[in-house]
Coordinates of C-alpha atoms and ligand atoms in Angstrom, one line a residue:
M1 CA 3.1 -28.5 -2.3
E2 CA 3.3 -24.9 -1.2
N3 CA 0.7 -23.9 1.3
N4 CA -0.9 -20.8 -0.1
A5 CA -2.2 -19.6 3.2
T6 CA 1.4 -19.0 4.4
V7 CA 2.6 -17.1 1.2
K8 CA 2.6 -13.4 2.0
K9 CA 1.3 -11.3 -0.8
D10 CA 2.9 -8.0 -1.7
R11 CA 1.3 -5.0 -0.3
V12 CA 0.4 -2.4 -3.0
L13 CA -0.8 1.1 -2.4
S14 CA -1.6 4.1 -4.6
L15 CA -3.8 7.2 -4.4
I16 CA -5.2 9.6 -6.9
Q17 CA -6.3 13.2 -6.4
P18 CA -10.1 13.8 -6.8
T19 CA -9.5 17.0 -8.7
S20 CA -11.4 16.1 -11.8
V21 CA -12.6 13.1 -13.8
P22 CA -9.5 11.1 -14.5
T23 CA -8.0 11.3 -18.0
L24 CA -6.9 8.5 -20.3
G25 CA -3.4 9.4 -19.0
N26 CA -4.3 8.7 -15.4
Y27 CA -6.0 5.5 -16.5
L28 CA -3.2 4.1 -18.7
G29 CA -0.4 5.4 -16.4
A30 CA -1.9 4.3 -13.1
L31 CA -5.5 3.0 -12.8
K32 CA -5.2 0.2 -15.3
N33 CA -2.2 -1.1 -13.5
W34 CA -4.1 -0.8 -10.2
K35 CA -6.8 -3.1 -11.6
E36 CA -4.2 -5.6 -12.9
M37 CA -2.3 -5.6 -9.6
S38 CA -5.4 -5.9 -7.5
E39 CA -6.0 -9.4 -8.8
D40 CA -3.2 -11.1 -6.8
N41 CA -1.8 -8.6 -4.3
D42 CA -2.9 -7.2 -1.0
C43 CA -4.0 -3.7 -2.2
L44 CA -5.0 -0.3 -0.9
F45 CA -6.3 2.3 -3.3
G46 CA -7.9 5.6 -2.7
L47 CA -8.5 9.3 -3.0
A48 CA -5.8 11.8 -2.1
D49 CA -8.2 14.6 -1.1
L50 CA -5.7 16.1 1.4
H51 CA -3.3 16.5 -1.5
A52 CA -6.0 18.0 -3.6
I53 CA -6.3 21.1 -1.4
T54 CA -2.7 22.1 -2.0
V55 CA -4.3 23.8 -4.9
R56 CA -7.5 25.9 -4.2
Q57 CA -10.6 23.8 -4.7
E58 CA -14.3 24.8 -4.7
P59 CA -15.8 22.8 -1.7
A60 CA -19.0 21.6 -3.3
K61 CA -17.0 20.5 -6.4
L62 CA -14.4 18.7 -4.4
R63 CA -17.1 16.8 -2.5
K64 CA -18.9 15.8 -5.7
L65 CA -15.7 14.8 -7.5
S66 CA -14.6 12.7 -4.5
Y67 CA -17.9 10.8 -4.6
E68 CA -17.6 10.4 -8.4
M69 CA -14.0 9.3 -8.3
Y70 CA -14.8 6.7 -5.6
A71 CA -17.5 5.3 -7.9
L72 CA -15.0 5.3 -10.8
L73 CA -12.5 3.3 -8.8
L74 CA -15.1 0.6 -8.3
S75 CA -16.1 0.9 -12.0
I76 CA -12.7 0.1 -13.3
G77 CA -13.1 -3.2 -11.5
L78 CA -11.5 -2.7 -8.1
D79 CA -13.3 -5.0 -5.7
P80 CA -14.0 -3.4 -2.2
D81 CA -14.4 -6.9 -0.7
K82 CA -10.9 -8.0 -1.8
N83 CA -9.0 -4.7 -1.6
I84 CA -9.2 -1.6 0.6
I85 CA -10.7 1.4 -1.2
F86 CA -10.6 4.5 0.9
T87 CA -10.3 8.2 1.2
Q88 CA -7.2 9.8 2.8
S89 CA -9.1 12.4 4.9
H90 CA -11.1 9.6 6.5
V91 CA -8.0 8.2 8.0
P92 CA -6.4 10.9 10.3
E93 CA -3.2 8.9 10.7
H94 CA -2.1 10.3 7.3
S95 CA -1.9 13.8 8.6
Q96 CA -0.3 12.7 11.9
L97 CA 2.5 10.7 10.2
G98 CA 2.8 13.4 7.6
W99 CA 3.7 15.9 10.3
I100 CA 6.3 13.6 11.9
L101 CA 7.9 12.9 8.5
N102 CA 8.2 16.7 7.9
C103 CA 10.7 16.7 10.8
Y104 CA 12.8 14.0 9.1
T105 CA 13.0 15.7 5.7
Q106 CA 15.3 18.4 4.8
F107 CA 14.2 21.7 3.4
G108 CA 16.7 21.3 0.5
E109 CA 15.3 17.9 -0.4
A110 CA 11.7 19.1 -0.6
S111 CA 12.8 22.2 -2.6
R112 CA 14.3 19.9 -5.3
M113 CA 11.0 18.3 -6.2
T114 CA 10.1 19.2 -9.8
Q115 CA 6.4 18.9 -9.1
F116 CA 6.7 21.6 -6.4
K117 CA 8.6 23.8 -8.8
D118 CA 6.1 23.3 -11.6
K119 CA 3.1 23.8 -9.4
S120 CA 4.4 26.9 -7.7
A121 CA 5.1 28.4 -11.1
K122 CA 1.5 27.5 -12.2
H123 CA -0.1 28.7 -9.0
A124 CA 2.2 31.6 -8.2
D125 CA -0.6 33.4 -6.2
N126 CA -0.9 30.4 -3.8
V127 CA 2.5 28.8 -3.1
N128 CA 1.3 27.4 0.3
V129 CA 3.2 25.3 2.8
G130 CA 1.0 22.3 2.0
L131 CA 2.3 22.4 -1.6
F132 CA 5.8 22.3 -0.3
A133 CA 5.0 19.4 2.2
Y134 CA 3.1 17.5 -0.5
P135 CA 5.8 14.8 -0.8
T136 CA 6.1 14.1 2.9
L137 CA 2.3 13.6 3.1
M138 CA 2.7 11.2 0.2
A139 CA 5.5 9.4 2.0
A140 CA 3.2 9.1 5.0
D141 CA 0.4 7.6 2.8
I142 CA 2.8 4.9 1.6
L143 CA 4.8 4.2 4.7
L144 CA 1.8 3.9 7.0
Y145 CA 0.7 0.7 5.2
Q146 CA 4.2 -0.8 4.8
A147 CA 3.6 -0.9 1.0
D148 CA 6.0 -2.9 -1.1
Y149 CA 5.0 -1.5 -4.5
V150 CA 3.4 1.8 -5.5
P151 CA 1.9 1.9 -9.0
V152 CA 2.2 5.4 -10.4
G153 CA 3.0 7.3 -13.7
I154 CA 6.6 8.3 -14.3
D155 CA 5.9 11.9 -13.0
Q156 CA 5.7 10.5 -9.5
K157 CA 9.1 8.7 -9.5
Q158 CA 10.9 11.5 -7.8
H159 CA 8.4 11.5 -4.9
L160 CA 8.9 7.8 -4.5
E161 CA 12.7 8.2 -4.4
L162 CA 12.2 10.8 -1.6
T163 CA 9.9 8.4 0.2
R164 CA 12.5 5.7 0.1
D165 CA 15.2 8.1 1.5
I166 CA 12.9 9.1 4.3
A167 CA 12.1 5.5 5.2
E168 CA 15.8 4.5 5.2
R169 CA 16.7 7.5 7.2
F170 CA 14.1 6.8 9.9
N171 CA 14.9 3.1 9.9
G172 CA 18.6 3.9 10.3
A173 CA 18.0 6.5 13.1
Y174 CA 15.9 4.1 15.2
S175 CA 15.4 0.5 14.1
P176 CA 13.5 -1.1 11.1
T177 CA 10.1 0.6 11.1
F178 CA 9.0 1.1 7.5
T179 CA 9.1 -1.1 4.5
V180 CA 11.1 0.7 1.8
P181 CA 8.7 0.8 -1.1
K182 CA 9.4 0.4 -4.8
P183 CA 7.7 2.4 -7.6
Y184 CA 5.8 0.3 -10.1
I185 CA 5.8 2.1 -13.4
G186 CA 4.2 0.3 -16.3
K187 CA 6.2 0.0 -19.6
A188 CA 3.5 1.4 -21.8
G189 CA 1.3 4.3 -20.8
A190 CA 3.7 5.6 -18.2
K191 CA 3.4 9.1 -19.7
V192 CA 0.5 9.7 -22.0
M193 CA 1.0 13.1 -23.8
S194 CA -1.5 15.9 -24.5
L195 CA -3.3 15.4 -27.8
Q196 CA -2.8 19.0 -28.7
D197 CA 0.8 19.4 -27.6
P198 CA 2.5 16.0 -27.5
T199 CA 5.6 17.3 -25.8
K200 CA 3.5 17.9 -22.6
K201 CA 1.9 15.3 -20.5
M202 CA -1.9 14.8 -20.7
S203 CA -3.2 16.5 -17.5
K204 CA -6.6 16.7 -16.0
S205 CA -6.0 20.3 -15.2
D206 CA -5.3 21.3 -18.8
P207 CA -7.7 24.1 -19.8
N208 CA -7.9 23.0 -23.4
P209 CA -10.6 20.3 -23.5
K210 CA -9.3 18.9 -26.8
A211 CA -5.9 18.1 -25.1
S212 CA -7.2 15.2 -22.9
V213 CA -9.7 12.4 -23.0
S214 CA -11.7 11.9 -19.8
L215 CA -12.8 8.4 -18.7
L216 CA -16.4 9.6 -19.0
D217 CA -16.3 11.3 -22.4
K218 CA -18.9 10.2 -24.8
P219 CA -17.8 7.9 -27.7
E220 CA -18.5 10.7 -30.3
D221 CA -16.4 13.2 -28.3
I222 CA -13.5 10.7 -28.0
M223 CA -13.6 10.2 -31.7
K224 CA -13.5 14.0 -32.3
K225 CA -10.6 14.5 -30.0
F226 CA -8.5 11.8 -31.6
K227 CA -9.4 13.1 -35.1
S228 CA -8.0 16.5 -34.1
A229 CA -4.9 15.2 -32.4
V230 CA -1.7 16.9 -33.5
T231 CA 0.6 14.7 -35.5
D232 CA 3.3 15.5 -38.2
S233 CA 3.5 15.7 -41.9
E234 CA 5.3 12.5 -42.7
A235 CA 2.0 10.5 -43.0
K236 CA 3.7 7.2 -42.0
V237 CA 2.7 5.3 -38.9
R238 CA 6.0 4.5 -37.3
Y239 CA 7.5 5.0 -33.9
A240 CA 10.5 7.3 -34.2
E241 CA 12.3 10.3 -32.6
G242 CA 10.7 13.6 -33.4
K243 CA 7.2 12.0 -34.1
D244 CA 5.8 12.8 -30.7
G245 CA 2.2 12.9 -31.7
I246 CA 2.3 9.6 -33.5
N247 CA 4.4 8.0 -30.8
N248 CA 1.8 9.0 -28.3
L249 CA -1.1 7.6 -30.4
M250 CA 0.9 4.3 -30.9
S251 CA 1.5 4.0 -27.2
I252 CA -2.2 4.6 -26.4
Y253 CA -3.2 2.1 -29.1
S254 CA -0.7 -0.5 -27.9
C255 CA -2.1 -0.2 -24.3
C256 CA -5.7 -0.7 -25.5
T257 CA -5.1 -3.5 -28.0
G258 CA -2.0 -5.3 -26.6
L259 CA -0.4 -4.9 -30.0
S260 CA 3.4 -4.2 -30.2
Y261 CA 4.7 -1.2 -32.1
E262 CA 6.0 -3.5 -34.9
E263 CA 2.6 -5.0 -35.3
I264 CA 1.0 -1.6 -35.4
E265 CA 3.5 -0.4 -38.0
R266 CA 2.8 -3.5 -40.1
D267 CA -1.0 -3.2 -39.8
F268 CA -1.0 0.5 -40.9
D269 CA 1.7 0.2 -43.5
G270 CA 0.5 2.3 -46.5
K271 CA -2.5 3.7 -44.6
G272 CA -2.9 7.4 -43.7
Y273 CA -3.1 9.1 -40.3
G274 CA -6.9 9.4 -40.7
D275 CA -7.4 5.6 -40.6
F276 CA -5.0 5.3 -37.7
K277 CA -6.6 8.0 -35.6
T278 CA -10.0 6.3 -36.1
A279 CA -8.6 3.0 -35.0
V280 CA -7.0 4.5 -31.9
A281 CA -10.2 6.3 -31.0
E282 CA -12.2 3.0 -31.5
S283 CA -9.8 1.1 -29.3
V284 CA -10.1 3.7 -26.5
I285 CA -13.9 3.7 -26.8
E286 CA -14.0 -0.1 -26.4
E287 CA -11.6 0.0 -23.5
L288 CA -13.7 2.6 -21.7
R289 CA -17.1 1.1 -22.5
P290 CA -17.4 -1.4 -19.7
I291 CA -16.1 1.2 -17.2
Q292 CA -18.7 3.7 -18.3
D293 CA -21.5 1.1 -18.2
K294 CA -20.6 0.1 -14.6
Y295 CA -20.3 3.7 -13.6
S296 CA -23.7 4.6 -14.8
Q297 CA -25.1 1.7 -12.7
L298 CA -23.2 2.6 -9.6
I299 CA -23.3 6.4 -9.4
N300 CA -26.8 6.7 -8.1
D301 CA -26.3 4.0 -5.4
K302 CA -25.3 6.4 -2.7
A303 CA -26.0 4.1 0.2
Y304 CA -23.7 1.4 -1.3
L305 CA -20.9 3.7 -2.1
E306 CA -21.0 5.3 1.3
Q307 CA -21.0 1.9 3.0
C308 CA -17.9 0.9 0.9
A309 CA -16.1 4.1 1.8
A310 CA -16.9 3.7 5.5
D311 CA -15.7 0.1 5.5
G312 CA -12.6 1.0 3.5
A313 CA -11.7 3.8 6.0
E314 CA -12.1 1.4 9.0
K315 CA -10.0 -1.3 7.4
A316 CA -7.3 1.2 6.4
R317 CA -7.3 2.8 9.9
R318 CA -6.6 -0.5 11.6
I319 CA -3.4 -0.9 9.6
A320 CA -2.4 2.7 9.8
R321 CA -2.8 2.9 13.5
K322 CA -0.3 0.1 14.1
T323 CA 2.4 1.9 12.2
L324 CA 1.7 5.2 13.7
D325 CA 1.8 3.8 17.3
K326 CA 5.2 2.3 16.5
V327 CA 6.5 5.5 15.1
M328 CA 5.3 7.6 18.0
R329 CA 6.9 5.2 20.5
K330 CA 10.2 5.3 18.6
V331 CA 10.3 9.1 18.3
G332 CA 9.9 9.3 22.1
F333 CA 6.3 10.6 22.6
W334 CA 4.9 10.0 26.0
Q335 CA 2.6 7.0 25.9
I336 CA -0.4 6.9 28.2
K337 CA -2.8 4.0 28.7
K338 CA -6.0 4.4 26.6
Ligands
ATP1 P1 -3.0 17.4 -12.3 O1 -3.0 17.6 -13.7 O2 -4.2 18.0 -11.6 O3 -1.7 17.7 -11.6 P2 -2.7 14.6 -12.8 O4 -3.5 14.4 -14.1 O5 -1.2 14.6 -12.9 O6 -3.2 15.9 -12.0 P3 -2.8 13.0 -10.4 O7 -3.9 12.8 -9.5 O8 -1.7 13.9 -9.9 O9 -3.2 13.5 -11.8 O10 -2.2 11.6 -10.8 C1 -2.8 10.3 -10.7 C2 -2.0 9.3 -11.3 O11 -2.0 9.4 -12.7 C3 -0.5 9.3 -10.9 O12 0.0 8.0 -10.6 C4 0.2 9.9 -12.0 O13 1.5 9.5 -12.1 C5 -0.6 9.4 -13.2 N1 -0.6 10.3 -14.4 C6 -1.0 11.5 -14.4 N2 -0.9 12.0 -15.7 C7 -0.4 11.0 -16.4 C8 -0.1 10.9 -17.8 N3 -0.2 11.9 -18.6 N4 0.4 9.7 -18.2 C9 0.6 8.7 -17.4 N5 0.3 8.7 -16.1 C10 -0.2 9.9 -15.6
LTN2 N1 0.9 12.5 -5.8 C1 0.2 11.5 -6.4 C2 -1.1 11.2 -5.7 C3 -0.7 10.5 -4.4 C4 -0.1 9.2 -4.3 C5 0.0 9.0 -2.9 C6 0.3 8.2 -5.3 C7 -0.9 10.9 -3.2 N2 -0.4 10.0 -2.3 C8 0.6 7.8 -2.5 C9 0.9 7.0 -4.8 C10 1.0 6.8 -3.4 C11 -0.2 11.8 -7.8 O1 -0.6 11.0 -8.4 N3 0.0 13.0 -8.3

C-alpha cells in the first residue's frame, strides 16, 4: 500500500487583485477552481494588492476591498488551516524577487504582453513602470513558492508563458532554482463574457453595472441582469458560432448546474429565451447563496480575519524566504551572517 505521508502533493498558487468585489467571471474562471483544487493540493491563494496599484486606487477603498476580498476567499470555502491564504504586500519577498526578475526579462518580451497594451490604452494618462513590470511581479509571486500549477482565466495565459520562460532562463543560467509552473485553465468558465456585450470579457472594472454580476449581488438584481442580457433573434437555445450571448449563458449555466451543452439544448428545446434566462439566473443565485451566507457571518469578525491574514503571511514568508535566499546566492549578492 502506498504510504500517503510520502506522496508529495502538487503546489498550487493563484492571486486575485482586490480592485472590486469579484464578478461571476472571476468566480467561474478562477475562484471556483481554487476551491476545487484546494481539496487535495498544497495551495496558496491570496490578494495581489501590489498589482492593484498599477492602476490608481483610492487608499481607503483599496484597504476596505482587500479586507472584504479576504473574507470572500474564506466564504467560497478556502480553509485557512489547510491552505495558505495571504496578501502579497504582507510578504516583502514578492517585491524583492520581482526586482531581480526584471533584470532577467527583456524589454521586448514585456512589451508584447497584451494586457499591458490593453491597460495602457485604457489608462493612457498613467502608463507607469509598474504596469509594464506587472508580469515580472506575477512571475515572482509564482516562482517564490515553486508552484506546479496556477489556476487562472484564459486572459492570464500569456503571463504564465512568460513566467515559464523566465524560470527556464534563470535555471539555465545558474542551476535548477525554480519549478517551471503550468497554467490550469478550466474547460468551462475560462472566459465569461459581458452580459451587455458578449464579445468582451466580463470585467470588474466595466463601468456598466448591467454588464457583470458581482458575487455579492442580491438575488433580485442577479435576476434583472440576466433578464436584460443581450442575446440574438433566433430564439433557439443552442451553442453555435455567432450566438455569443447564448453561448455565454449556456457556459454559465453549465458551470453552475454541471449539465452539458447537449443536455441544456434538450431541456430547452421549444422554449424561449425568457425561460432560459430565468433558469440561468436561478442557477447562479443558488450557486452564490452559500457564499453570500458565509460572507455575511464572517465580514464582521475582524479579529478572526486579521488573525488568519497574519498567520497566512507568516506561513507564506517562510516558504518565500527560502527561494529568495537561494536566488540571491546564485545571482552573486554578498551574503553576511544574520
Ligand atoms: P480588471 O477588470 O480590473 O482588469 P479582472 O476582472 O480581469 O480585473 P483580475 O483580478 O485581473 O480580474 O483576475 C482574477 C482572476 O479572474 C484571473 O485568474 C483572471 O484570469 C480571472 N478572470 C477575470 N475575468 C474573467 C472572465 N471574464 N472570465 C473568466 N475568468 C476571468
Ligand atoms: N494578474 C493576475 C493576478 C495575479 C496572479 C498572480 C494570478 C497576480 N499575481 C500570480 C496567478 C498567479 C490576474 O488575475 N489578473
